[in-house]
Coordinates of C-alpha atoms in Angstrom, one line a residue:
X25 CA 17.1 -11.6 8.8
X26 CA 20.0 -9.2 9.2
X27 CA 23.6 -10.2 9.3
X28 CA 23.4 -10.9 13.1
X29 CA 20.5 -13.3 12.5
X30 CA 17.9 -11.0 14.1
X31 CA 14.5 -10.7 12.5
X32 CA 13.8 -7.5 10.5
X33 CA 10.2 -6.7 11.4
X34 CA 9.4 -4.5 8.4
X35 CA 10.7 -2.6 5.4
X36 CA 12.1 0.8 6.3
X37 CA 10.1 3.7 5.0
X38 CA 10.5 4.2 1.3
X39 CA 8.8 6.7 -1.0
X40 CA 7.9 5.8 -3.7
X41 CA 8.2 2.1 -4.1
X42 CA 9.0 1.6 -7.8
X43 CA 8.6 -2.0 -9.1
X44 CA 8.9 -3.6 -12.5
X45 CA 9.2 -7.0 -14.2
X46 CA 7.0 -9.1 -16.4
X47 CA 5.0 -10.8 -13.7
X48 CA 3.8 -7.4 -12.3
X49 CA 3.5 -5.7 -15.7
X50 CA 1.4 -8.5 -17.2
X51 CA -0.9 -9.0 -14.2
X52 CA -4.5 -9.2 -15.3
X53 CA -5.6 -6.4 -13.0
X54 CA -3.6 -3.7 -11.2
X55 CA -4.8 -5.2 -7.8
X56 CA -2.8 -8.3 -8.5
X57 CA 0.4 -6.3 -8.8
X58 CA -0.4 -4.2 -5.8
X59 CA -1.1 -7.2 -3.6
X60 CA 2.0 -9.0 -4.7
X61 CA 4.1 -5.9 -3.7
X62 CA 2.3 -5.5 -0.4
X63 CA 2.7 -9.2 0.5
X64 CA 6.4 -9.4 -0.6
X65 CA 7.7 -6.0 0.7
X66 CA 5.2 -5.4 3.6
X67 CA 5.8 -1.7 3.7
X68 CA 5.1 0.2 6.9
X69 CA 3.8 3.8 7.2
X70 CA 2.7 5.7 4.1
X71 CA 4.1 5.1 0.6
X72 CA 3.2 5.1 -3.0
X73 CA 3.3 2.0 -5.3
X74 CA 4.5 2.8 -8.8
X75 CA 4.8 0.2 -11.6
X76 CA 7.3 0.4 -14.4
X77 CA 5.5 -1.6 -17.1
X78 CA 8.0 -0.9 -19.8
X79 CA 11.2 -1.6 -18.0
X80 CA 12.5 2.0 -18.3
X81 CA 14.1 2.3 -14.9
X82 CA 17.6 0.9 -15.8
X83 CA 17.8 3.2 -18.9
X84 CA 16.8 6.2 -16.8
X85 CA 19.5 5.4 -14.3
X86 CA 22.1 5.4 -17.1
X87 CA 20.7 8.5 -18.8
X88 CA 20.5 10.5 -15.6
X89 CA 24.2 10.9 -15.3
X90 CA 24.5 12.4 -18.8
X91 CA 21.1 14.0 -19.4
X92 CA 19.3 14.6 -16.0
X93 CA 16.4 16.4 -17.6
X94 CA 15.6 13.4 -19.8
X95 CA 14.8 11.4 -16.7
X96 CA 12.5 14.1 -15.4
X97 CA 10.6 14.2 -18.7
X98 CA 10.2 10.5 -18.8
X99 CA 9.0 10.4 -15.2
X100 CA 6.4 13.0 -16.0
X101 CA 5.3 11.4 -19.3
X102 CA 2.9 8.9 -17.9
X103 CA 5.1 5.9 -18.7
X104 CA 5.0 4.8 -15.1
X105 CA 1.7 3.6 -13.6
X106 CA 0.7 4.7 -10.1
X107 CA -1.1 1.9 -8.3
X108 CA -2.0 4.2 -5.5
X109 CA -1.0 5.4 -2.0
X110 CA -0.7 2.8 0.7
X111 CA -1.2 3.4 4.4
X112 CA 0.1 0.5 6.5
X113 CA -0.2 1.1 10.3
X114 CA 2.4 -0.6 12.4
X115 CA 1.4 -2.2 15.7
X116 CA 0.0 -5.4 17.1
X117 CA -2.8 -7.0 18.9
X118 CA -5.6 -9.4 18.2
X119 CA -7.4 -9.4 14.8
X120 CA -10.4 -7.2 14.9
X121 CA -8.9 -4.6 17.2
X122 CA -9.4 -1.0 16.1
X123 CA -6.4 0.4 14.3
X124 CA -7.3 3.8 13.1
X125 CA -10.1 6.2 12.2
X126 CA -9.8 7.5 8.6
X127 CA -11.4 10.3 6.6
X128 CA -10.8 10.8 2.9
X129 CA -12.0 14.1 1.4
X130 CA -12.1 14.6 -2.4
X131 CA -13.2 17.6 -4.4
X132 CA -16.8 17.2 -5.7
X133 CA -17.5 14.0 -3.6
X134 CA -18.8 13.2 -0.2
X135 CA -16.2 12.4 2.4
X136 CA -15.5 8.7 3.0
X137 CA -14.8 7.9 6.7
X138 CA -14.8 5.0 9.0
X139 CA -12.8 2.8 11.3
X140 CA -10.2 0.3 10.1
X141 CA -9.6 -2.9 12.2
X142 CA -6.5 -5.1 12.5
X143 CA -6.6 -7.8 9.7
X144 CA -8.4 -5.6 7.2
X145 CA -7.4 -4.6 3.7
X146 CA -9.5 -1.7 2.6
X147 CA -9.5 0.2 -0.8
X148 CA -11.0 3.6 -0.9
X149 CA -12.0 5.2 -4.3
X150 CA -9.3 7.6 -5.5
X151 CA -8.6 7.1 -9.2
X152 CA -5.5 7.9 -11.3
X153 CA -4.6 11.6 -11.0
X154 CA -7.2 12.3 -8.3
X155 CA -6.0 14.1 -5.2
X156 CA -7.5 13.9 -1.8
X157 CA -7.0 14.9 1.8
X158 CA -6.5 12.0 4.1
X159 CA -6.9 12.3 7.9
X160 CA -5.7 9.3 9.9
X161 CA -6.2 9.0 13.7
X162 CA -4.4 5.9 14.8
X163 CA -5.3 4.2 18.0
X164 CA -2.8 4.0 20.9
X165 CA 0.1 1.8 20.0
X166 CA -0.3 2.1 16.2
X167 CA 2.1 4.2 14.1
X168 CA 1.3 5.4 10.5
X169 CA 4.3 7.5 10.0
X170 CA 3.4 10.8 11.6
X171 CA 6.3 10.7 14.1
X172 CA 5.1 8.5 16.9
X173 CA 2.6 5.8 17.8
X174 CA -0.9 7.2 18.2
X175 CA 0.0 10.5 16.5
X176 CA -2.7 11.7 14.1
X177 CA -2.1 13.6 10.9
X178 CA -3.5 15.0 7.7
X179 CA -1.8 14.5 4.3
X180 CA -2.4 15.0 0.6
X181 CA -2.8 11.7 -1.2
X182 CA -2.8 10.8 -4.8
X183 CA -4.9 8.0 -6.3
X184 CA -3.9 5.3 -8.8
X185 CA -5.1 2.4 -10.8
X186 CA -6.1 0.6 -7.5
X187 CA -7.1 3.5 -5.3
X188 CA -6.1 4.5 -1.8
X189 CA -5.1 1.3 0.0
X190 CA -5.3 0.9 3.8
X191 CA -3.3 -2.3 4.7
X192 CA -4.1 -3.1 8.3
X193 CA -3.2 -6.8 8.1
X194 CA -0.3 -6.3 10.5
X195 CA 3.5 -6.5 10.2
X196 CA 4.9 -9.0 9.8
X197 CA 2.1 -10.6 7.8
X198 CA 1.1 -13.8 9.5
X199 CA -0.7 -16.4 7.5
X200 CA -2.8 -19.3 9.0
X201 CA -1.2 -22.7 9.1
X202 CA -4.3 -24.4 7.8
X203 CA -4.0 -24.6 4.0
X204 CA -7.7 -24.1 3.4
X205 CA -7.9 -21.1 5.6
X206 CA -4.8 -19.6 4.0
X207 CA -6.3 -20.0 0.5
X208 CA -9.6 -18.5 1.7
X209 CA -7.8 -15.5 3.2
X210 CA -5.8 -14.9 0.0
X211 CA -9.0 -15.0 -2.1
X212 CA -10.6 -12.5 0.3
X213 CA -7.6 -10.1 0.0
X214 CA -7.6 -10.5 -3.8
X215 CA -11.3 -9.5 -3.8
X216 CA -10.8 -6.7 -1.3
X217 CA -8.0 -5.1 -3.4
X218 CA -10.1 -5.4 -6.7
X219 CA -8.1 -8.2 -8.3
X220 CA -11.1 -10.4 -8.4
X221 CA -14.7 -9.4 -9.3

């Protein structure tokens, strides 16, 4: 809640989302870290999840004032782990409603395309260092960050340890009241994002 007590519906756009800490760094699979960030922050639009597994961020902040190029060199050294690009459409409706049509084109591979529905968590194959062209055509009322609800766009996306993540679970994330159903849904999301096999 903000200082006036009003609910804040989602995290304002941020690029990239840089996260660190022992819990995320020691996750058994990158999907665990990615899902923890998505559930906690609930980003909207398009962003990149980056993990700082060695706790370098505070030192880089201190060094940047004195030696700005050192920070650039460390950022480009591979010390940070990209978990992947996340597309989180903002909009509402009943679960199962069509959210967007997507198409991922990668060099040397067949395009991957399909429809994403409200409530789904989808991971498309796009490994670390891989670059692709993503076309997103949101349905009326859904905004993916191209300037207005329903506005389509094409963008260059970079892969990561998890891949390209389409998080259409809605914002804010609503969990079932029934404990068994909630546990079942969390297990499904862990499986969908590659944290369980």
